[in-house]
Amino acid sequence: MTGFPQNFLWGGATAANQCEGAYDEDGKGLSIQDVLPHGFGPWTEEPTPDNLKLKGIDHYHRFKEDIELFAEMGFKVYRFSIAWSRIFPDGDETEPNEAGLRFYDQILDECEKYGIEPLVTISHYETPLHLAKAYNGWTDRRMIQFYLNYCRVLFERYKGRVRYWITFNEINSILRQPFMSGAIMTPKEQLSDSDLYQAMHHELTASALAVRLAHEIDPLNKVGCMVVGITVYPLTPAPDDILKVMEIDNDLYFFLDVQARGAYPYFAKRRFEEQNIHLEITDEDREALKNTVDFIAFSYYSSNCATCDPTLGEPSRSNMTPELRKNPYSSVTEWGWQIDPKGLRYTLNRLYARYQKPLFVAENGLGARDRLIEDETGNLTVNDDYRIAYMREHIAQMKEAVHDGVDVMGYTAWGCIDLISCSTAEIEKRYGMIYVDLNSDGTGTMNRYRKKSFDWYRKVIESNGEIL
């Protein structure tokens, strides 16, 4: 196969906490994102006026307009997340919030209206805040049952309407961001390796049990895991640098081996012994982990280099990977993220070679400072040729991976409409093909405008990736 399959799922992706706003409407409880006014941290005790995520892009009230625009681009799939605290405001209730469920009923109504397949992320960095405060998040085994209660409500409510699910967004990010990813209140510098890995184990067990539950409720459900897919190269051919990259890759494989192979990887035993990690893993847990995912989703934006010699190389300017090194052969974005399209082909090939499961590029895109201008017809737009170039090159390399024989299910461009940044809680770093008139000080009309990339992506989808 030299081109994309006819059933390839083209579309875009958003997250509830970055687009919906309406943080306190219709019975919604507070989530951990509502107390993260500056992105990764630090967190506050209560929501603050400078937290732009509380306002979002008002998708909660404008979702019909937004989904109509997605349909105009030709989306085959729309990846969105459900805000856990809209369904269970505290997270540990026995009965769900009906108003929250009705909101997502309407989202699905609009998707069905335009023939757009929904891909739902069950937990996308928006754990109910009460679960963080009362249980210290995923360090507590009781979180598994709270999560499964939530999953059961979703699987039963949306049976036949949602076929594709992702259990946790970028589940491996808990290693870097234990509060945002795992709702763990213990400060990162005070968190023991045993507590961190126990939380990881609880999430992995919950994910596997959710796969089993989804298949029991509807055998047609397809459930995937999702990981951060930053690719790392050795800075030099020195054997120590090669081994350094192996260790970094094993952080990724730790999560994927459990979810895609059904058991902890061979290298876990030595890691646990050397880091003095002691976990409570029951026989029931081991049996549960055998419920493996149907597909593997990942985010891919950039690559970096690693070295054991701190005197070598230029430090990465990315806030995502500050400890890594810049690749001298790659260009960078305004935020210091390296642009490496061929790294996407490489990542697709290495994941497929290891797991032989369908892959989904669930996030990819370019964050940039866009400038709204008036075009020759008098319409407001953004001439984002830089975004088109970035996406064109990455899609071309994804196409090469398909030609290589990799089973790629779909591609959802991140932030298909401008969103509030997860890492910095600003809107200046725009990813969308749709411009939202909003500033980081909260001002703006919230009006939507088609960027130049809007029409370009429409043609890409219309031609099934033949016109780039």
Short mmCIF file of C-alpha atoms in Angstrom, two decimals:
data_model
loop_
_atom_site.label_atom_id
_atom_site.label_comp_id
_atom_site.label_asym_id
_atom_site.label_seq_id
_atom_site.Cartn_x
_atom_site.Cartn_y
_atom_site.Cartn_z
CA MET A 1 0.00 0.00 0.00
CA THR A 2 1.47 3.33 -1.08
CA GLY A 3 -1.41 5.54 0.10
CA PHE A 4 -3.77 5.77 3.03
CA PRO A 5 -6.52 3.14 3.33
CA GLN A 6 -9.99 4.22 2.27
CA ASN A 7 -11.32 3.97 5.82
CA PHE A 8 -8.53 6.14 7.26
CA LEU A 9 -9.83 8.37 10.06
CA TRP A 10 -8.88 11.99 9.39
CA GLY A 11 -9.87 14.62 11.90
CA GLY A 12 -8.93 16.76 14.86
CA ALA A 13 -8.58 16.57 18.62
CA THR A 14 -9.52 18.70 21.63
CA ALA A 15 -9.67 18.28 25.41
CA ALA A 16 -12.59 19.36 27.58
CA ASN A 17 -10.41 21.27 30.05
CA GLN A 18 -8.80 23.29 27.26
CA CYS A 19 -11.89 24.21 25.26
CA GLU A 20 -15.19 23.85 27.11
CA GLY A 21 -15.03 26.55 29.78
CA ALA A 22 -18.24 26.67 31.85
CA TYR A 23 -16.28 25.18 34.71
CA ASP A 24 -19.09 25.64 37.24
CA GLU A 25 -22.22 25.22 35.10
CA ASP A 26 -24.88 22.49 35.17
CA GLY A 27 -23.57 20.76 38.26
CA LYS A 28 -19.96 20.35 37.18
CA GLY A 29 -17.51 19.84 40.02
CA LEU A 30 -13.99 21.21 40.17
CA SER A 31 -11.26 19.32 38.37
CA ILE A 32 -7.53 19.47 38.94
CA GLN A 33 -7.28 21.74 35.89
CA ASP A 34 -9.47 24.33 37.57
CA VAL A 35 -6.69 24.96 40.11
CA LEU A 36 -3.81 25.02 37.61
CA PRO A 37 -3.84 28.64 36.41
CA HIS A 38 -0.33 28.52 34.96
CA GLY A 39 -0.31 25.20 33.15
CA PHE A 40 1.88 22.58 34.74
CA GLY A 41 1.94 24.34 38.08
CA PRO A 42 1.93 25.30 40.76
CA TRP A 43 -1.63 24.46 41.73
CA THR A 44 -3.83 26.71 43.87
CA GLU A 45 -6.42 25.87 46.51
CA GLU A 46 -9.33 27.31 44.54
CA PRO A 47 -10.00 28.56 40.97
CA THR A 48 -8.46 31.97 40.29
CA PRO A 49 -9.57 34.64 37.80
CA ASP A 50 -6.32 34.37 35.83
CA ASN A 51 -6.97 30.72 34.95
CA LEU A 52 -7.98 30.98 31.30
CA LYS A 53 -9.02 27.32 31.27
CA LEU A 54 -12.05 28.25 33.37
CA LYS A 55 -13.27 30.22 30.36
CA GLY A 56 -11.82 28.01 27.65
CA ILE A 57 -12.95 28.95 24.17
CA ASP A 58 -16.59 28.64 25.25
CA HIS A 59 -16.99 25.35 23.39
CA TYR A 60 -19.61 24.43 25.99
CA HIS A 61 -21.98 26.96 24.42
CA ARG A 62 -20.56 27.04 20.88
CA PHE A 63 -20.06 23.32 20.17
CA LYS A 64 -22.65 23.30 17.37
CA GLU A 65 -20.82 26.06 15.51
CA ASP A 66 -17.46 24.36 16.11
CA ILE A 67 -18.55 20.90 14.98
CA GLU A 68 -20.16 22.42 11.89
CA LEU A 69 -16.75 23.91 11.06
CA PHE A 70 -15.10 20.51 11.63
CA ALA A 71 -17.63 19.00 9.23
CA GLU A 72 -16.83 21.69 6.67
CA MET A 73 -13.19 20.59 6.86
CA GLY A 74 -14.41 17.07 6.16
CA PHE A 75 -13.58 15.42 9.48
CA LYS A 76 -14.14 11.68 9.54
CA VAL A 77 -13.41 11.56 13.28
CA TYR A 78 -13.48 14.01 16.17
CA ARG A 79 -11.41 13.15 19.22
CA PHE A 80 -12.72 14.89 22.33
CA SER A 81 -12.62 14.19 26.04
CA ILE A 82 -15.41 13.93 28.56
CA ALA A 83 -14.89 15.97 31.71
CA TRP A 84 -15.06 13.41 34.52
CA SER A 85 -16.25 16.07 36.97
CA ARG A 86 -19.23 16.89 34.72
CA ILE A 87 -20.44 13.31 35.12
CA PHE A 88 -19.34 12.74 38.74
CA PRO A 89 -18.67 16.18 40.28
CA ASP A 90 -16.63 14.77 43.18
CA GLY A 91 -15.69 11.52 41.48
CA ASP A 92 -16.77 9.17 44.25
CA GLU A 93 -20.58 9.50 44.03
CA THR A 94 -22.74 6.52 43.15
CA GLU A 95 -25.09 8.38 40.78
CA PRO A 96 -24.01 10.51 37.81
CA ASN A 97 -24.95 14.09 37.03
CA GLU A 98 -27.63 13.87 34.34
CA ALA A 99 -26.98 17.41 33.06
CA GLY A 100 -23.39 16.47 32.27
CA LEU A 101 -24.46 13.36 30.39
CA ARG A 102 -27.01 15.37 28.38
CA PHE A 103 -24.30 17.78 27.27
CA TYR A 104 -22.31 14.97 25.69
CA ASP A 105 -25.52 13.56 24.22
CA GLN A 106 -25.70 16.81 22.28
CA ILE A 107 -22.05 16.60 21.21
CA LEU A 108 -22.77 13.14 19.80
CA ASP A 109 -25.96 14.40 18.14
CA GLU A 110 -23.89 16.94 16.20
CA CYS A 111 -21.26 14.37 15.26
CA GLU A 112 -23.95 12.02 13.97
CA LYS A 113 -25.60 14.87 12.07
CA TYR A 114 -22.44 15.25 9.97
CA GLY A 115 -21.32 11.63 9.89
CA ILE A 116 -18.31 12.25 12.14
CA GLU A 117 -17.03 9.27 14.14
CA PRO A 118 -16.43 10.19 17.82
CA LEU A 119 -13.19 9.11 19.49
CA VAL A 120 -13.66 9.70 23.21
CA THR A 121 -10.88 10.15 25.75
CA ILE A 122 -12.29 9.07 29.10
CA SER A 123 -9.72 10.84 31.28
CA HIS A 124 -7.71 13.71 29.82
CA TYR A 125 -5.84 15.41 32.69
CA GLU A 126 -9.12 16.39 34.37
CA THR A 127 -9.56 14.17 37.42
CA PRO A 128 -12.14 15.55 39.88
CA LEU A 129 -10.31 17.71 42.42
CA HIS A 130 -12.06 15.98 45.32
CA LEU A 131 -10.33 12.72 44.38
CA ALA A 132 -6.98 14.46 44.61
CA LYS A 133 -7.71 16.02 47.97
CA ALA A 134 -9.52 13.10 49.62
CA TYR A 135 -7.53 10.16 48.24
CA ASN A 136 -4.24 11.63 46.97
CA GLY A 137 -5.32 10.64 43.48
CA TRP A 138 -4.14 7.43 41.91
CA THR A 139 -1.91 6.49 44.84
CA ASP A 140 -5.14 5.10 46.38
CA ARG A 141 -6.44 1.75 45.10
CA ARG A 142 -10.04 2.94 45.55
CA MET A 143 -9.51 5.15 42.49
CA ILE A 144 -9.83 2.05 40.31
CA GLN A 145 -13.45 1.53 41.29
CA PHE A 146 -14.33 5.23 41.04
CA TYR A 147 -12.92 5.24 37.50
CA LEU A 148 -14.75 2.04 36.54
CA ASN A 149 -18.05 3.43 37.85
CA TYR A 150 -17.48 6.42 35.60
CA CYS A 151 -16.56 4.19 32.65
CA ARG A 152 -19.64 2.00 33.09
CA VAL A 153 -21.91 5.05 32.95
CA LEU A 154 -20.24 6.21 29.72
CA PHE A 155 -20.19 2.79 28.05
CA GLU A 156 -23.86 2.15 28.85
CA ARG A 157 -25.10 5.67 28.07
CA TYR A 158 -23.30 5.93 24.73
CA LYS A 159 -23.51 2.29 23.64
CA GLY A 160 -23.74 2.15 19.86
CA ARG A 161 -22.95 5.86 19.57
CA VAL A 162 -19.26 5.73 20.48
CA ARG A 163 -17.11 2.91 19.08
CA TYR A 164 -13.63 4.27 19.75
CA TRP A 165 -12.37 5.01 23.26
CA ILE A 166 -9.06 6.02 24.85
CA THR A 167 -8.74 5.17 28.55
CA PHE A 168 -6.18 7.79 29.68
CA ASN A 169 -4.57 10.64 27.82
CA GLU A 170 -0.76 10.34 27.69
CA ILE A 171 -0.72 7.94 30.64
CA ASN A 172 3.10 7.92 30.82
CA SER A 173 3.13 11.65 31.62
CA ILE A 174 2.59 10.76 35.28
CA LEU A 175 6.37 10.33 35.47
CA ARG A 176 6.84 14.06 34.80
CA GLN A 177 3.57 15.55 36.02
CA PRO A 178 2.19 13.45 38.90
CA PHE A 179 -0.46 16.03 39.89
CA MET A 180 -1.80 16.85 36.43
CA SER A 181 -1.62 13.27 35.18
CA GLY A 182 -2.26 11.33 38.38
CA ALA A 183 -4.04 13.82 40.68
CA ILE A 184 -1.30 13.17 43.26
CA MET A 185 -1.19 15.94 45.86
CA THR A 186 2.20 14.95 47.28
CA PRO A 187 4.80 17.40 45.89
CA LYS A 188 6.88 15.75 43.17
CA GLU A 189 10.15 16.20 45.09
CA GLN A 190 8.63 14.43 48.12
CA LEU A 191 6.93 11.63 46.21
CA SER A 192 8.62 8.27 46.69
CA ASP A 193 9.27 5.99 43.74
CA SER A 194 7.13 3.31 45.39
CA ASP A 195 4.14 5.66 45.72
CA LEU A 196 4.57 6.92 42.15
CA TYR A 197 4.80 3.43 40.67
CA GLN A 198 1.90 2.24 42.81
CA ALA A 199 -0.19 5.04 41.32
CA MET A 200 0.96 4.01 37.86
CA HIS A 201 -0.02 0.42 38.63
CA HIS A 202 -3.48 1.49 39.74
CA GLU A 203 -3.99 3.45 36.51
CA LEU A 204 -2.74 0.59 34.37
CA THR A 205 -5.02 -1.85 36.17
CA ALA A 206 -7.97 0.52 35.79
CA SER A 207 -7.22 0.89 32.08
CA ALA A 208 -7.18 -2.89 31.59
CA LEU A 209 -10.41 -3.35 33.53
CA ALA A 210 -12.01 -0.59 31.45
CA VAL A 211 -11.03 -2.48 28.28
CA ARG A 212 -12.74 -5.60 29.65
CA LEU A 213 -15.82 -3.65 30.71
CA ALA A 214 -16.12 -1.90 27.34
CA HIS A 215 -15.98 -5.23 25.50
CA GLU A 216 -18.53 -6.79 27.86
CA ILE A 217 -21.02 -3.95 27.38
CA ASP A 218 -20.51 -3.74 23.61
CA PRO A 219 -18.26 -6.22 21.78
CA LEU A 220 -18.00 -3.72 18.93
CA ASN A 221 -16.14 -1.22 21.13
CA LYS A 222 -12.51 -0.54 20.26
CA VAL A 223 -10.47 0.67 23.21
CA GLY A 224 -6.99 2.16 22.97
CA CYS A 225 -4.30 3.42 25.29
CA MET A 226 -2.41 6.64 24.67
CA VAL A 227 1.13 7.76 25.43
CA VAL A 228 3.38 10.76 24.91
CA GLY A 229 5.40 9.86 21.84
CA ILE A 230 8.45 12.12 22.10
CA THR A 231 11.23 10.38 20.21
CA VAL A 232 14.75 10.55 21.63
CA TYR A 233 17.99 9.97 19.72
CA PRO A 234 21.48 9.53 21.18
CA LEU A 235 23.41 12.80 20.89
CA THR A 236 26.57 10.84 20.03
CA PRO A 237 27.34 7.23 19.07
CA ALA A 238 29.02 6.75 22.47
CA PRO A 239 27.73 3.49 23.99
CA ASP A 240 26.71 5.32 27.16
CA ASP A 241 24.48 7.63 25.11
CA ILE A 242 22.92 4.61 23.39
CA LEU A 243 22.17 3.07 26.77
CA LYS A 244 20.77 6.39 28.00
CA VAL A 245 18.26 6.39 25.15
CA MET A 246 17.40 2.76 25.92
CA GLU A 247 16.52 3.78 29.49
CA ILE A 248 14.33 6.63 28.23
CA ASP A 249 12.60 4.34 25.73
CA ASN A 250 11.97 1.84 28.52
CA ASP A 251 9.98 4.50 30.37
CA LEU A 252 7.62 4.45 27.40
CA TYR A 253 7.65 0.68 26.92
CA PHE A 254 6.89 0.22 30.63
CA PHE A 255 3.39 1.58 29.99
CA LEU A 256 2.86 0.13 26.52
CA ASP A 257 4.04 -3.38 27.37
CA VAL A 258 1.49 -3.59 30.17
CA GLN A 259 -1.39 -2.25 28.08
CA ALA A 260 -0.55 -3.92 24.77
CA ARG A 261 1.10 -7.17 25.96
CA GLY A 262 -0.73 -7.70 29.24
CA ALA A 263 2.14 -7.90 31.72
CA TYR A 264 5.02 -5.88 33.12
CA PRO A 265 8.11 -5.83 30.89
CA TYR A 266 11.21 -7.91 31.52
CA PHE A 267 13.22 -4.89 32.67
CA ALA A 268 10.74 -3.94 35.41
CA LYS A 269 12.23 -6.43 37.90
CA ARG A 270 15.68 -4.83 37.87
CA ARG A 271 14.19 -1.33 37.97
CA PHE A 272 12.08 -2.19 41.01
CA GLU A 273 15.04 -3.78 42.78
CA GLU A 274 17.52 -0.99 42.11
CA GLN A 275 15.07 1.82 42.98
CA ASN A 276 13.79 -0.06 46.03
CA ILE A 277 10.24 0.01 44.65
CA HIS A 278 7.74 -2.17 46.47
CA LEU A 279 4.31 -2.55 44.93
CA GLU A 280 1.07 -4.15 45.96
CA ILE A 281 0.14 -6.24 42.92
CA THR A 282 -2.56 -8.82 43.53
CA ASP A 283 -3.27 -11.97 41.55
CA GLU A 284 -6.49 -10.29 40.46
CA ASP A 285 -4.45 -7.36 39.14
CA ARG A 286 -2.23 -9.66 37.09
CA GLU A 287 -5.27 -11.34 35.62
CA ALA A 288 -6.88 -7.97 34.86
CA LEU A 289 -3.80 -6.74 33.00
CA LYS A 290 -4.30 -9.50 30.42
CA ASN A 291 -7.12 -7.40 28.95
CA THR A 292 -5.02 -5.67 26.33
CA VAL A 293 -5.99 -2.68 24.20
CA ASP A 294 -7.28 -2.88 20.65
CA PHE A 295 -5.05 -0.08 19.39
CA ILE A 296 -2.25 2.23 20.50
CA ALA A 297 -2.66 6.00 20.25
CA PHE A 298 0.10 8.50 20.81
CA SER A 299 0.94 12.17 20.57
CA TYR A 300 3.88 13.22 18.43
CA TYR A 301 5.15 16.77 18.14
CA SER A 302 8.93 16.65 18.26
CA SER A 303 12.10 14.73 19.01
CA ASN A 304 15.14 15.40 21.19
CA CYS A 305 18.57 14.01 21.92
CA ALA A 306 20.03 12.53 25.08
CA THR A 307 23.57 12.21 26.39
CA CYS A 308 25.31 11.09 29.57
CA ASP A 309 27.81 13.95 29.24
CA PRO A 310 26.25 17.18 30.60
CA THR A 311 28.97 19.26 28.89
CA LEU A 312 27.86 18.20 25.43
CA GLY A 313 25.16 19.70 23.28
CA GLU A 314 22.77 22.61 23.64
CA PRO A 315 19.98 22.16 26.20
CA SER A 316 16.50 21.68 24.84
CA ARG A 317 14.46 24.88 25.12
CA SER A 318 11.25 22.89 25.45
CA ASN A 319 9.34 23.10 28.72
CA MET A 320 8.33 19.50 28.09
CA THR A 321 11.85 18.06 28.01
CA PRO A 322 14.27 20.57 29.59
CA GLU A 323 16.76 17.87 30.59
CA LEU A 324 17.29 16.67 27.00
CA ARG A 325 19.48 18.13 24.25
CA LYS A 326 18.71 19.94 21.04
CA ASN A 327 19.22 18.03 17.82
CA PRO A 328 21.57 20.16 15.67
CA TYR A 329 19.92 18.76 12.52
CA SER A 330 16.39 19.94 13.38
CA SER A 331 14.69 23.34 13.37
CA VAL A 332 12.65 24.48 16.36
CA THR A 333 9.32 26.17 17.04
CA GLU A 334 8.92 29.45 18.91
CA TRP A 335 8.52 27.38 22.09
CA GLY A 336 11.71 25.40 21.57
CA TRP A 337 10.04 22.20 20.35
CA GLN A 338 12.10 20.52 17.64
CA ILE A 339 10.50 19.92 14.27
CA ASP A 340 11.30 16.40 13.08
CA PRO A 341 8.77 14.91 10.62
CA LYS A 342 10.90 11.83 9.94
CA GLY A 343 10.80 11.11 13.64
CA LEU A 344 7.08 10.38 13.20
CA ARG A 345 7.81 7.71 10.59
CA TYR A 346 10.48 6.25 12.86
CA THR A 347 8.13 6.25 15.87
CA LEU A 348 5.34 4.57 13.92
CA ASN A 349 7.71 1.87 12.70
CA ARG A 350 9.30 1.09 16.06
CA LEU A 351 5.95 0.92 17.87
CA TYR A 352 4.40 -1.28 15.21
CA ALA A 353 7.43 -3.56 15.10
CA ARG A 354 7.21 -4.07 18.87
CA TYR A 355 3.44 -4.43 19.31
CA GLN A 356 1.85 -5.34 15.96
CA LYS A 357 -1.28 -3.43 16.91
CA PRO A 358 -3.04 -0.67 14.92
CA LEU A 359 -1.63 2.77 15.68
CA PHE A 360 -3.42 6.10 15.89
CA VAL A 361 -1.67 9.48 15.69
CA ALA A 362 -3.95 11.13 18.21
CA GLU A 363 -2.08 14.44 18.48
CA ASN A 364 0.20 16.28 16.09
CA GLY A 365 0.44 19.93 15.22
CA LEU A 366 2.33 23.20 15.42
CA GLY A 367 1.86 25.76 18.16
CA ALA A 368 2.59 29.26 16.90
CA ARG A 369 1.73 32.94 17.37
CA ASP A 370 -0.85 33.57 14.67
CA ARG A 371 -1.77 37.00 13.35
CA LEU A 372 -5.34 37.68 12.24
CA ILE A 373 -5.42 39.73 9.03
CA GLU A 374 -7.89 40.77 6.38
CA ASP A 375 -7.55 38.91 3.09
CA GLU A 376 -8.16 40.29 -0.41
CA THR A 377 -11.90 39.52 -0.14
CA GLY A 378 -12.26 41.37 3.15
CA ASN A 379 -12.52 38.26 5.31
CA LEU A 380 -10.44 37.84 8.44
CA THR A 381 -7.99 34.93 8.31
CA VAL A 382 -4.48 33.77 9.24
CA ASN A 383 -1.83 33.08 6.62
CA ASP A 384 -0.35 30.13 8.51
CA ASP A 385 1.87 28.66 5.81
CA TYR A 386 4.24 27.54 8.59
CA ARG A 387 1.52 25.29 10.01
CA ILE A 388 0.70 23.89 6.59
CA ALA A 389 4.38 23.11 6.03
CA TYR A 390 4.65 21.38 9.41
CA MET A 391 1.54 19.26 8.90
CA ARG A 392 2.33 18.50 5.25
CA GLU A 393 5.75 17.12 6.14
CA HIS A 394 4.44 15.04 9.05
CA ILE A 395 1.55 13.61 7.04
CA ALA A 396 3.97 12.77 4.23
CA GLN A 397 6.13 10.81 6.68
CA MET A 398 3.04 9.10 8.11
CA LYS A 399 2.22 8.09 4.55
CA GLU A 400 5.73 6.65 4.22
CA ALA A 401 5.10 4.59 7.36
CA VAL A 402 1.91 3.22 5.80
CA HIS A 403 3.97 2.34 2.72
CA ASP A 404 6.44 0.62 5.07
CA GLY A 405 3.57 -1.63 6.13
CA VAL A 406 2.56 0.04 9.40
CA ASP A 407 -1.15 -0.26 10.26
CA VAL A 408 -2.11 3.37 10.92
CA MET A 409 -5.80 3.87 11.75
CA GLY A 410 -6.07 7.62 11.76
CA TYR A 411 -4.71 11.08 12.39
CA THR A 412 -6.29 13.77 14.57
CA ALA A 413 -4.55 17.14 14.38
CA TRP A 414 -4.17 18.60 17.85
CA GLY A 415 -6.12 21.71 18.68
CA CYS A 416 -8.00 21.68 15.38
CA ILE A 417 -9.52 24.86 16.80
CA ASP A 418 -7.39 27.20 18.95
CA LEU A 419 -7.32 26.01 22.58
CA ILE A 420 -5.88 27.04 25.91
CA SER A 421 -2.39 25.56 26.25
CA CYS A 422 -2.08 22.64 28.64
CA SER A 423 1.52 23.35 29.62
CA THR A 424 1.36 27.16 29.94
CA ALA A 425 -2.39 27.98 30.20
CA GLU A 426 -2.09 30.68 27.53
CA ILE A 427 -3.69 30.97 24.11
CA GLU A 428 -0.77 32.61 22.30
CA LYS A 429 0.50 29.14 21.39
CA ARG A 430 -2.19 28.38 18.82
CA TYR A 431 -2.54 25.01 17.07
CA GLY A 432 -5.85 25.31 15.29
CA MET A 433 -6.96 25.57 11.71
CA ILE A 434 -9.71 27.74 13.18
CA TYR A 435 -8.74 31.00 14.87
CA VAL A 436 -10.54 31.98 18.07
CA ASP A 437 -10.61 35.68 18.91
CA LEU A 438 -9.43 35.38 22.50
CA ASN A 439 -6.44 36.84 24.31
CA SER A 440 -4.61 35.54 27.35
CA ASP A 441 -6.01 38.41 29.43
CA GLY A 442 -9.47 37.02 28.72
CA THR A 443 -10.53 39.71 26.26
CA GLY A 444 -11.87 38.96 22.81
CA THR A 445 -15.11 38.27 20.98
CA MET A 446 -14.69 34.47 20.81
CA ASN A 447 -15.56 34.70 17.12
CA ARG A 448 -14.23 31.90 14.92
CA TYR A 449 -12.27 32.50 11.69
CA ARG A 450 -10.98 30.01 9.12
CA LYS A 451 -7.19 30.07 8.73
CA LYS A 452 -5.43 29.31 5.45
CA SER A 453 -4.69 25.83 6.83
CA PHE A 454 -8.45 25.21 7.11
CA ASP A 455 -8.93 24.92 3.35
CA TRP A 456 -5.61 23.10 2.94
CA TYR A 457 -6.60 20.39 5.46
CA ARG A 458 -10.02 20.11 3.84
CA LYS A 459 -8.30 19.20 0.56
CA VAL A 460 -6.01 16.74 2.33
CA ILE A 461 -9.00 14.91 3.79
CA GLU A 462 -11.01 15.12 0.58
CA SER A 463 -8.15 13.50 -1.35
CA ASN A 464 -7.41 10.96 1.43
CA GLY A 465 -3.93 12.37 1.81
CA GLU A 466 -3.04 12.42 -1.88
CA ILE A 467 -3.04 16.23 -2.11
CA LEU A 468 -0.58 17.67 0.37
#
